[in-house]
PDB file of C-alpha atoms in Angstrom:
ATOM      1  CA  MET A 125     213.049-115.392  36.525  1.00 70.00           C
ATOM      2  CA  GLU A 126     215.443-112.652  35.199  1.00 75.00           C
ATOM      3  CA  CYS A 127     218.483-113.196  34.130  1.00 82.00           C
ATOM      4  CA  PRO A 128     221.573-110.798  36.058  1.00 82.00           C
ATOM      5  CA  PHE A 129     222.966-110.276  32.955  1.00 84.00           C
ATOM      6  CA  CYS A 130     221.419-109.296  30.736  1.00 85.00           C
ATOM      7  CA  ALA A 131     218.314-108.741  32.259  1.00 76.00           C
ATOM      8  CA  GLU A 132     216.075-110.714  30.112  1.00 81.00           C
ATOM      9  CA  THR A 133     213.293-112.846  31.526  1.00 74.00           C
ATOM     10  CA  VAL A 134     213.652-117.007  31.014  1.00 79.00           C
ATOM     11  CA  LYS A 135     212.666-119.520  32.663  1.00 76.00           C
ATOM     12  CA  ASP A 136     213.300-120.438  36.162  1.00 68.00           C
ATOM     13  CA  GLU A 137     214.644-123.986  35.360  1.00 70.00           C
ATOM     14  CA  ALA A 138     216.280-123.161  32.333  1.00 76.00           C
ATOM     15  CA  ALA A 139     220.558-124.163  32.208  1.00 82.00           C
ATOM     16  CA  VAL A 140     221.535-121.450  30.131  1.00 87.00           C
ATOM     17  CA  CYS A 141     219.703-117.950  29.194  1.00 86.00           C
ATOM     18  CA  LYS A 142     218.613-118.394  25.804  1.00 86.00           C
ATOM     19  CA  HIS A 143     219.290-114.704  24.952  1.00 87.00           C
ATOM     20  CA  CYS A 144     222.929-114.144  26.056  1.00 88.00           C
ATOM     21  CA  SER A 145     223.806-117.768  26.083  1.00 86.00           C
ATOM     22  CA  ARG A 146     225.519-117.036  30.136  1.00 87.00           C
ATOM     23  CA  ASP A 147     225.555-120.348  32.512  1.00 84.00           C
ATOM     24  CA  LEU A 148     222.308-119.402  35.066  1.00 79.00           C
ATOM     25  CA  ARG A 149     223.551-122.793  37.236  1.00 81.00           C
ATOM     26  CA  LEU A 150     225.739-120.906  39.481  1.00 81.00           C
ATOM     27  CA  VAL A 151     223.397-117.805  39.673  1.00 82.00           C
ATOM     28  CA  ARG A 152     220.458-119.625  40.006  1.00 76.00           C
ATOM     29  CA  PRO A 153     220.152-120.277  43.726  1.00 79.00           C
ATOM     30  CA  VAL A 154     221.332-116.759  44.471  1.00 81.00           C
ATOM     31  CA  VAL A 155     218.591-114.512  42.275  1.00 76.00           C
ATOM     32  CA  LEU A 156     215.823-116.526  44.007  1.00 74.00           C
ATOM     33  CA  GLU A 157     217.024-115.985  47.348  1.00 77.00           C
ATOM     34  CA  VAL A 158     217.045-112.304  46.177  1.00 77.00           C
ATOM     35  CA  GLN A 159     213.317-112.410  45.296  1.00 72.00           C
ATOM     36  CA  GLU A 160     212.481-114.193  48.490  1.00 74.00           C
ATOM     37  CA  ILE A 161     214.051-111.157  50.257  1.00 78.00           C
ATOM     38  CA  ALA A 162     212.420-109.074  47.745  1.00 73.00           C
ATOM     39  CA  ALA A 163     209.031-110.537  48.276  1.00 71.00           C
ATOM     40  CA  GLU A 164     209.146-110.767  52.240  1.00 76.00           C
ATOM     41  CA  LEU A 165     210.387-107.182  51.879  1.00 79.00           C
ATOM     42  CA  ASP A 166     207.140-106.080  50.050  1.00 75.00           C
ATOM     43  CA  ALA A 167     204.679-107.943  52.301  1.00 74.00           C
ATOM     44  CA  LEU A 168     205.924-106.610  55.708  1.00 81.00           C
ATOM     45  CA  ARG A 169     205.849-102.809  54.260  1.00 82.00           C
ATOM     46  CA  ARG A 170     202.200-103.882  53.388  1.00 78.00           C
ATOM     47  CA  GLU A 171     202.462-104.856  57.068  1.00 83.00           C
ATOM     48  CA  LEU A 172     203.800-101.924  58.168  1.00 88.00           C
ATOM     49  CA  ASP A 173     201.425 -99.201  56.719  1.00 84.00           C
ATOM     50  CA  GLN A 174     198.258-100.986  57.732  1.00 82.00           C
ATOM     51  CA  VAL A 175     199.871-100.551  61.419  1.00 88.00           C
ATOM     52  CA  ASN A 176     201.073 -96.532  60.274  1.00 89.00           C
ATOM     53  CA  ALA A 177     197.608 -96.171  59.657  1.00 87.00           C
ATOM     54  CA  ARG A 178     196.045 -97.771  62.912  1.00 86.00           C
ATOM     55  CA  LEU A 179     198.187 -95.613  65.168  1.00 91.00           C
ATOM     56  CA  ASP A 180     197.100 -92.543  63.777  1.00 88.00           C
ATOM     57  CA  ARG A 181     194.116 -93.604  63.951  1.00 88.00           C
ATOM     58  CA  VAL A 182     194.598 -94.292  67.566  1.00 89.00           C
ATOM     59  CA  SER A 183     197.043 -91.203  68.577  1.00 92.00           C
ATOM     60  CA  HIS A 184     194.382 -88.625  66.527  1.00 91.00           C
ATOM     61  CA  PRO A 185     190.835 -90.152  67.862  1.00 91.00           C
ATOM     62  CA  VAL A 186     189.577 -86.616  66.929  1.00 93.00           C
ATOM     63  CA  ARG A 187     191.217 -85.932  63.586  1.00 92.00           C
ATOM     64  CA  SER A 188     190.867 -88.957  62.587  1.00 91.00           C
ATOM     65  CA  MET A 189     187.021 -88.430  63.181  1.00 93.00           C
ATOM     66  CA  LEU A 190     186.247 -86.137  61.140  1.00 95.00           C
ATOM     67  CA  ILE A 191     188.504 -87.070  58.427  1.00 93.00           C
ATOM     68  CA  TYR A 192     185.769 -90.086  58.090  1.00 94.00           C
ATOM     69  CA  ALA A 193     182.882 -87.969  58.623  1.00 95.00           C
ATOM     70  CA  ILE A 194     182.879 -85.709  56.331  1.00 95.00           C
ATOM     71  CA  LEU A 195     184.686 -87.761  53.700  1.00 94.00           C
ATOM     72  CA  TYR A 196     183.454 -91.022  54.345  1.00 96.00           C
ATOM     73  CA  VAL A 197     180.084 -90.235  56.113  1.00 96.00           C
ATOM     74  CA  LEU A 198     179.336 -86.191  54.756  1.00 96.00           C
ATOM     75  CA  VAL A 199     180.503 -86.120  51.047  1.00 97.00           C
ATOM     76  CA  PRO A 200     178.674 -89.720  49.715  1.00 96.00           C
ATOM     77  CA  GLY A 201     175.446 -88.794  52.185  1.00 95.00           C
ATOM     78  CA  ALA A 202     175.271 -85.618  50.127  1.00 96.00           C
ATOM     79  CA  ALA A 203     175.758 -87.292  46.838  1.00 96.00           C
ATOM     80  CA  LEU A 204     173.051 -89.379  47.668  1.00 96.00           C
ATOM     81  CA  VAL A 205     170.509 -86.834  48.569  1.00 96.00           C
ATOM     82  CA  VAL A 206     171.205 -84.820  45.030  1.00 96.00           C
ATOM     83  CA  ALA A 207     170.746 -87.836  43.337  1.00 94.00           C
ATOM     84  CA  HIS A 208     167.440 -88.779  45.012  1.00 94.00           C
ATOM     85  CA  VAL A 209     166.142 -85.422  44.286  1.00 94.00           C
ATOM     86  CA  VAL A 210     167.158 -85.387  41.085  1.00 94.00           C
ATOM     87  CA  VAL A 211     165.997 -88.380  39.749  1.00 92.00           C
ATOM     88  CA  THR A 212     162.943 -87.722  42.070  1.00 90.00           C
ATOM     89  CA  ILE A 213     161.942 -84.450  42.514  1.00 91.00           C
ATOM     90  CA  VAL A 214     163.566 -82.517  39.293  1.00 92.00           C
ATOM     91  CA  LEU A 215     163.403 -84.744  36.433  1.00 91.00           C
ATOM     92  CA  ASP A 216     160.727 -87.466  38.045  1.00 88.00           C
ATOM     93  CA  VAL A 217     161.880 -90.444  36.395  1.00 88.00           C
ATOM     94  CA  SER A 218     162.187 -94.608  37.107  1.00 85.00           C
ATOM     95  CA  PRO A 219     163.770 -95.066  40.524  1.00 84.00           C
ATOM     96  CA  LEU A 220     165.331 -97.705  38.988  1.00 86.00           C
ATOM     97  CA  TYR A 221     168.171 -94.716  38.069  1.00 89.00           C
ATOM     98  CA  LEU A 222     168.268 -94.424  41.622  1.00 88.00           C
ATOM     99  CA  ARG A 223     168.250 -97.549  42.571  1.00 86.00           C
ATOM    100  CA  LEU A 224     171.695 -97.648  40.950  1.00 89.00           C
ATOM    101  CA  ALA A 225     173.368 -94.535  42.169  1.00 90.00           C
ATOM    102  CA  SER A 226     172.752 -95.167  45.099  1.00 89.00           C
ATOM    103  CA  LEU A 227     174.761 -98.742  43.836  1.00 89.00           C
ATOM    104  CA  MET A 228     177.981 -96.751  42.559  1.00 92.00           C
ATOM    105  CA  ILE A 229     178.032 -94.120  44.263  1.00 94.00           C
ATOM    106  CA  PRO A 230     179.068 -95.600  47.582  1.00 94.00           C
ATOM    107  CA  LEU A 231     182.139 -98.391  45.521  1.00 94.00           C
ATOM    108  CA  PRO A 232     184.342 -95.691  45.747  1.00 94.00           C
ATOM    109  CA  PHE A 233     184.253 -94.591  48.812  1.00 96.00           C
ATOM    110  CA  GLY A 234     184.145 -97.962  50.387  1.00 94.00           C
ATOM    111  CA  VAL A 235     187.870 -98.609  47.916  1.00 94.00           C
ATOM    112  CA  ALA A 236     189.241 -95.076  48.928  1.00 94.00           C
ATOM    113  CA  LEU A 237     188.856 -96.251  52.836  1.00 93.00           C
ATOM    114  CA  TYR A 238     191.436 -99.160  52.140  1.00 92.00           C
ATOM    115  CA  ALA A 239     193.559 -97.342  49.671  1.00 90.00           C
ATOM    116  CA  LEU A 240     194.313 -94.539  51.885  1.00 90.00           C
ATOM    117  CA  HIS A 241     193.414 -95.451  55.233  1.00 91.00           C
ATOM    118  CA  LYS A 242     193.570 -99.207  55.504  1.00 90.00           C
ATOM    119  CA  VAL A 243     190.032 -99.415  57.174  1.00 91.00           C
ATOM    120  CA  GLY A 244     189.038-103.426  56.039  1.00 89.00           C
ATOM    121  CA  PHE A 245     185.601-104.585  55.940  1.00 92.00           C
ATOM    122  CA  ARG A 246     184.195-104.382  59.015  1.00 92.00           C
ATOM    123  CA  GLY A 247     184.859-101.093  59.316  1.00 92.00           C
ATOM    124  CA  ALA A 248     184.114 -99.957  55.918  1.00 93.00           C
ATOM    125  CA  ALA A 249     180.598-101.529  56.405  1.00 93.00           C
ATOM    126  CA  ALA A 250     180.404 -99.334  60.161  1.00 95.00           C
ATOM    127  CA  ILE A 251     181.215 -96.615  58.239  1.00 95.00           C
ATOM    128  CA  GLY A 252     178.574 -97.597  55.090  1.00 94.00           C
ATOM    129  CA  PHE A 253     176.493 -98.219  57.635  1.00 96.00           C
ATOM    130  CA  LEU A 254     176.887 -94.273  59.488  1.00 96.00           C
ATOM    131  CA  THR A 255     176.144 -92.827  55.666  1.00 96.00           C
ATOM    132  CA  ALA A 256     172.889 -95.203  54.584  1.00 95.00           C
ATOM    133  CA  ALA A 257     171.220 -94.508  57.728  1.00 95.00           C
ATOM    134  CA  LEU A 258     172.444 -90.600  57.357  1.00 95.00           C
ATOM    135  CA  SER A 259     171.282 -90.666  53.622  1.00 95.00           C
ATOM    136  CA  VAL A 260     168.183 -92.557  53.925  1.00 94.00           C
ATOM    137  CA  MET A 261     166.678 -90.537  56.301  1.00 95.00           C
ATOM    138  CA  SER A 262     167.170 -87.410  54.354  1.00 95.00           C
ATOM    139  CA  MET A 263     165.642 -89.054  51.471  1.00 94.00           C
ATOM    140  CA  LEU A 264     162.892 -89.572  53.435  1.00 94.00           C
ATOM    141  CA  THR A 265     162.744 -86.220  55.174  1.00 95.00           C
ATOM    142  CA  VAL A 266     163.136 -84.235  51.946  1.00 93.00           C
ATOM    143  CA  THR A 267     160.762 -87.000  50.322  1.00 91.00           C
ATOM    144  CA  GLY A 268     158.171 -85.627  53.028  1.00 92.00           C
ATOM    145  CA  LEU A 269     158.279 -81.620  52.825  1.00 92.00           C
ATOM    146  CA  ASN A 270     157.801 -81.798  48.852  1.00 91.00           C
ATOM    147  CA  ASP A 271     154.332 -84.429  48.938  1.00 89.00           C
ATOM    148  CA  ARG A 272     153.488 -83.472  52.309  1.00 90.00           C
ATOM    149  CA  VAL A 273     153.161 -86.988  53.164  1.00 89.00           C
ATOM    150  CA  PRO A 274     154.274 -88.214  56.773  1.00 91.00           C
ATOM    151  CA  ILE A 275     158.307 -88.434  57.292  1.00 91.00           C
ATOM    152  CA  LEU A 276     159.012 -92.124  58.374  1.00 91.00           C
ATOM    153  CA  PRO A 277     157.154 -94.947  56.988  1.00 89.00           C
ATOM    154  CA  GLY A 278     153.786 -96.099  58.410  1.00 86.00           C
ATOM    155  CA  SER A 279     153.575 -99.870  57.033  1.00 89.00           C
ATOM    156  CA  TRP A 280     155.983-102.199  57.650  1.00 89.00           C
ATOM    157  CA  VAL A 281     156.113-102.739  53.467  1.00 86.00           C
ATOM    158  CA  GLU A 282     157.446 -99.221  53.785  1.00 87.00           C
ATOM    159  CA  TRP A 283     160.002-100.197  56.803  1.00 91.00           C
ATOM    160  CA  ARG A 284     160.907-103.213  54.752  1.00 88.00           C
ATOM    161  CA  GLU A 285     161.653-101.242  51.633  1.00 88.00           C
ATOM    162  CA  VAL A 286     163.907 -98.344  53.202  1.00 91.00           C
ATOM    163  CA  ILE A 287     165.905-101.427  55.373  1.00 92.00           C
ATOM    164  CA  GLU A 288     166.578-102.851  51.855  1.00 88.00           C
ATOM    165  CA  TYR A 289     167.781 -99.862  50.569  1.00 90.00           C
ATOM    166  CA  THR A 290     169.872 -99.162  53.635  1.00 93.00           C
ATOM    167  CA  MET A 291     171.512-102.743  52.965  1.00 93.00           C
ATOM    168  CA  SER A 292     172.294-102.149  48.802  1.00 92.00           C
ATOM    169  CA  ILE A 293     174.298 -99.120  50.416  1.00 94.00           C
ATOM    170  CA  VAL A 294     175.845-101.232  52.695  1.00 94.00           C
ATOM    171  CA  LEU A 295     176.968-104.064  51.093  1.00 94.00           C
ATOM    172  CA  ALA A 296     177.792-101.530  48.211  1.00 94.00           C
ATOM    173  CA  PHE A 297     180.470 -99.551  50.723  1.00 93.00           C
ATOM    174  CA  GLY A 298     181.231-103.243  51.067  1.00 93.00           C
ATOM    175  CA  THR A 299     181.573-104.508  48.162  1.00 94.00           C
ATOM    176  CA  GLY A 300     184.279-100.838  47.345  1.00 94.00           C
ATOM    177  CA  ASN A 301     186.378-102.004  50.453  1.00 93.00           C
ATOM    178  CA  ILE A 302     186.600-105.881  49.175  1.00 93.00           C
ATOM    179  CA  LEU A 303     187.620-104.022  45.447  1.00 91.00           C
ATOM    180  CA  GLY A 304     190.148-102.192  47.067  1.00 90.00           C
ATOM    181  CA  VAL A 305     191.954-104.858  49.269  1.00 88.00           C
ATOM    182  CA  LEU A 306     192.036-107.102  45.585  1.00 87.00           C
ATOM    183  CA  ILE A 307     193.662-103.623  43.351  1.00 86.00           C
ATOM    184  CA  TYR A 308     195.899-102.619  46.006  1.00 83.00           C
ATOM    185  CA  ARG A 309     196.880-105.507  48.547  1.00 79.00           C
ATOM    186  CA  ILE A 310     196.605-108.598  46.544  1.00 76.00           C
ATOM    187  CA  VAL A 311     197.304-107.877  43.145  1.00 74.00           C
ATOM    188  CA  PRO A 312     200.816-106.461  43.594  1.00 70.00           C
ATOM    189  CA  SER A 313     201.112-109.089  46.419  1.00 67.00           C
ATOM    190  CA  ILE A 314     201.278-111.729  43.712  1.00 65.00           C
ATOM    191  CA  MET A 315     202.746-109.758  40.907  1.00 60.00           C
ATOM    192  CA  ALA A 316     205.581-108.817  43.433  1.00 58.00           C
ATOM    193  CA  GLN A 317     205.702-112.738  44.360  1.00 56.00           C
ATOM    194  CA  HIS A 318     208.755-114.630  43.813  1.00 54.00           C
ATOM    195  CA  GLY A 319     209.633-116.554  46.445  1.00 53.00           C
ATOM    196  CA  LYS A 320     209.425-119.504  47.316  1.00 61.00           C
ATOM    197  CA  PRO A 321     205.094-120.632  47.788  1.00 65.00           C
ATOM    198  CA  ASN A 322     203.762-121.697  51.962  1.00 65.00           C
ATOM    199  CA  PRO A 323     203.354-125.300  52.312  1.00 71.00           C
ATOM    200  CA  ALA A 324     200.256-125.810  51.655  1.00 71.00           C
ATOM    201  CA  ALA A 325     200.529-124.736  47.988  1.00 70.00           C
ATOM    202  CA  TYR A 326     203.080-127.136  47.244  1.00 66.00           C
ATOM    203  CA  ARG A 327     200.777-129.984  49.268  1.00 75.00           C
ATOM    204  CA  MET A 328     198.607-129.073  46.592  1.00 76.00           C
ATOM    205  CA  ALA A 329     200.620-128.979  43.643  1.00 72.00           C
ATOM    206  CA  ARG A 330     202.439-132.853  44.646  1.00 74.00           C
ATOM    207  CA  MET A 331     198.414-134.031  44.549  1.00 76.00           C
ATOM    208  CA  LEU A 332     198.459-133.006  40.783  1.00 74.00           C
ATOM    209  CA  GLY A 333     201.091-134.945  40.347  1.00 69.00           C
ATOM    210  CA  GLN A 334     204.659-135.663  41.631  1.00 61.00           C
ATOM    211  CA  HIS A 335     206.433-137.078  38.855  1.00 62.00           C
ATOM    212  CA  VAL A 336     207.608-133.614  37.528  1.00 62.00           C
ATOM    213  CA  GLY A 337     211.371-131.543  37.888  1.00 65.00           C
ATOM    214  CA  ASP A 338     211.513-128.972  41.403  1.00 67.00           C
ATOM    215  CA  GLU A 339     211.601-126.277  39.110  1.00 66.00           C
ATOM    216  CA  GLN A 340     207.627-127.231  37.713  1.00 72.00           C
ATOM    217  CA  LEU A 341     207.168-128.103  40.967  1.00 72.00           C
ATOM    218  CA  ARG A 342     207.145-124.800  42.353  1.00 73.00           C
ATOM    219  CA  ARG A 343     205.981-123.314  39.055  1.00 73.00           C
ATOM    220  CA  ARG A 344     202.358-125.047  40.008  1.00 74.00           C
ATOM    221  CA  ALA A 345     202.668-124.188  43.287  1.00 77.00           C
ATOM    222  CA  ARG A 346     202.830-120.514  43.390  1.00 74.00           C
ATOM    223  CA  LEU A 347     200.182-120.786  40.270  1.00 77.00           C
ATOM    224  CA  ILE A 348     197.879-122.221  42.833  1.00 78.00           C
ATOM    225  CA  GLN A 349     198.705-120.207  46.113  1.00 75.00           C
ATOM    226  CA  ASP A 350     197.870-117.107  44.067  1.00 75.00           C
ATOM    227  CA  LEU A 351     194.415-118.580  43.180  1.00 78.00           C
ATOM    228  CA  MET A 352     193.750-119.425  46.994  1.00 75.00           C
ATOM    229  CA  ARG A 353     194.347-115.538  47.269  1.00 74.00           C
ATOM    230  CA  THR A 354     192.870-114.019  44.502  1.00 81.00           C
ATOM    231  CA  ILE A 355     189.954-116.082  44.788  1.00 83.00           C
ATOM    232  CA  GLY A 356     188.504-114.955  48.385  1.00 80.00           C
ATOM    233  CA  PRO A 357     188.205-111.881  47.684  1.00 84.00           C
ATOM    234  CA  LEU A 358     187.118-112.334  43.911  1.00 83.00           C
ATOM    235  CA  ALA A 359     184.368-114.072  45.772  1.00 87.00           C
ATOM    236  CA  GLY A 360     183.630-112.341  48.369  1.00 86.00           C
ATOM    237  CA  ILE A 361     183.265-108.850  45.595  1.00 86.00           C
ATOM    238  CA  ALA A 362     180.631-111.476  44.295  1.00 87.00           C
ATOM    239  CA  VAL A 363     178.935-111.776  47.171  1.00 88.00           C
ATOM    240  CA  THR A 364     178.537-108.482  48.563  1.00 90.00           C
ATOM    241  CA  ALA A 365     177.661-107.352  45.314  1.00 86.00           C
ATOM    242  CA  SER A 366     175.083-109.137  44.395  1.00 88.00           C
ATOM    243  CA  GLY A 367     172.977-108.702  48.084  1.00 86.00           C
ATOM    244  CA  SER A 368     173.598-104.981  47.310  1.00 86.00           C
ATOM    245  CA  LEU A 369     172.191-105.490  43.810  1.00 82.00           C
ATOM    246  CA  TYR A 370     169.380-107.867  45.245  1.00 82.00           C
ATOM    247  CA  ALA A 371     167.997-105.129  47.766  1.00 82.00           C
ATOM    248  CA  GLY A 372     168.901-102.075  45.947  1.00 79.00           C
ATOM    249  CA  LEU A 373     166.534-103.254  43.460  1.00 78.00           C
ATOM    250  CA  LYS A 374     164.101-105.874  44.610  1.00 74.00           C
ATOM    251  CA  GLY A 375     161.477-102.841  45.229  1.00 64.00           C
ATOM    252  CA  VAL A 376     161.941-101.274  41.751  1.00 65.00           C
ATOM    253  CA  PHE A 377     160.910-105.317  39.951  1.00 67.00           C
ATOM    254  CA  GLY A 378     159.059-107.258  43.372  1.00 61.00           C
ATOM    255  CA  TRP A 379     160.973-109.562  43.475  1.00 62.00           C
TER     256      TRP A 379
END
């Protein structure tokens, strides 16, 4: 915690500040209570932001649809099509570069969906699917007109490749969205969390050994709680990113 007299950082269980030598036993409960209130206010502020974002979408559905259509469907879709033209027609290089571009381009848009509009994973996946469908169909059209071949795939193998490519774009959107949740919600929440850990974290902390002081048990429970809150988003990023890489690069390497 922070010493209320000299503003230096000291251990939660410290009885005397090592910097200014002031007695902390009387002020520690007040400091911890203030920290708990600050953490609760921070959580309420984030929830209020999410509620306001939902209310804005409900109150102005047409405007919201236009914003999402332009910023998160047309713009990334156009960027993907431009990357397709540059890689396959202008430069005529390995399709690996196109697949890598299709993984990297949707990522920041998935992050922005949560950062700016508090859209969750399901919404990001739906928008990602629309973007993928638009961009892939445009790519097929460009390829068909340039090579003078049928626009739509003719065999199941070609259709499977199109589906896999579409899913890689959708999963890239999802990866960016989970990353946005981690950056703008989980990490700030952990950094601002100084209050009492939840009961589940306390139970796990006691399972690791009960013969410790209250403050040490509290710190152990807080660490466990932070890990529990972080592992979920990190696992989601790992799964969606791996799925996006596998689906996007499968056709290139013949996996």
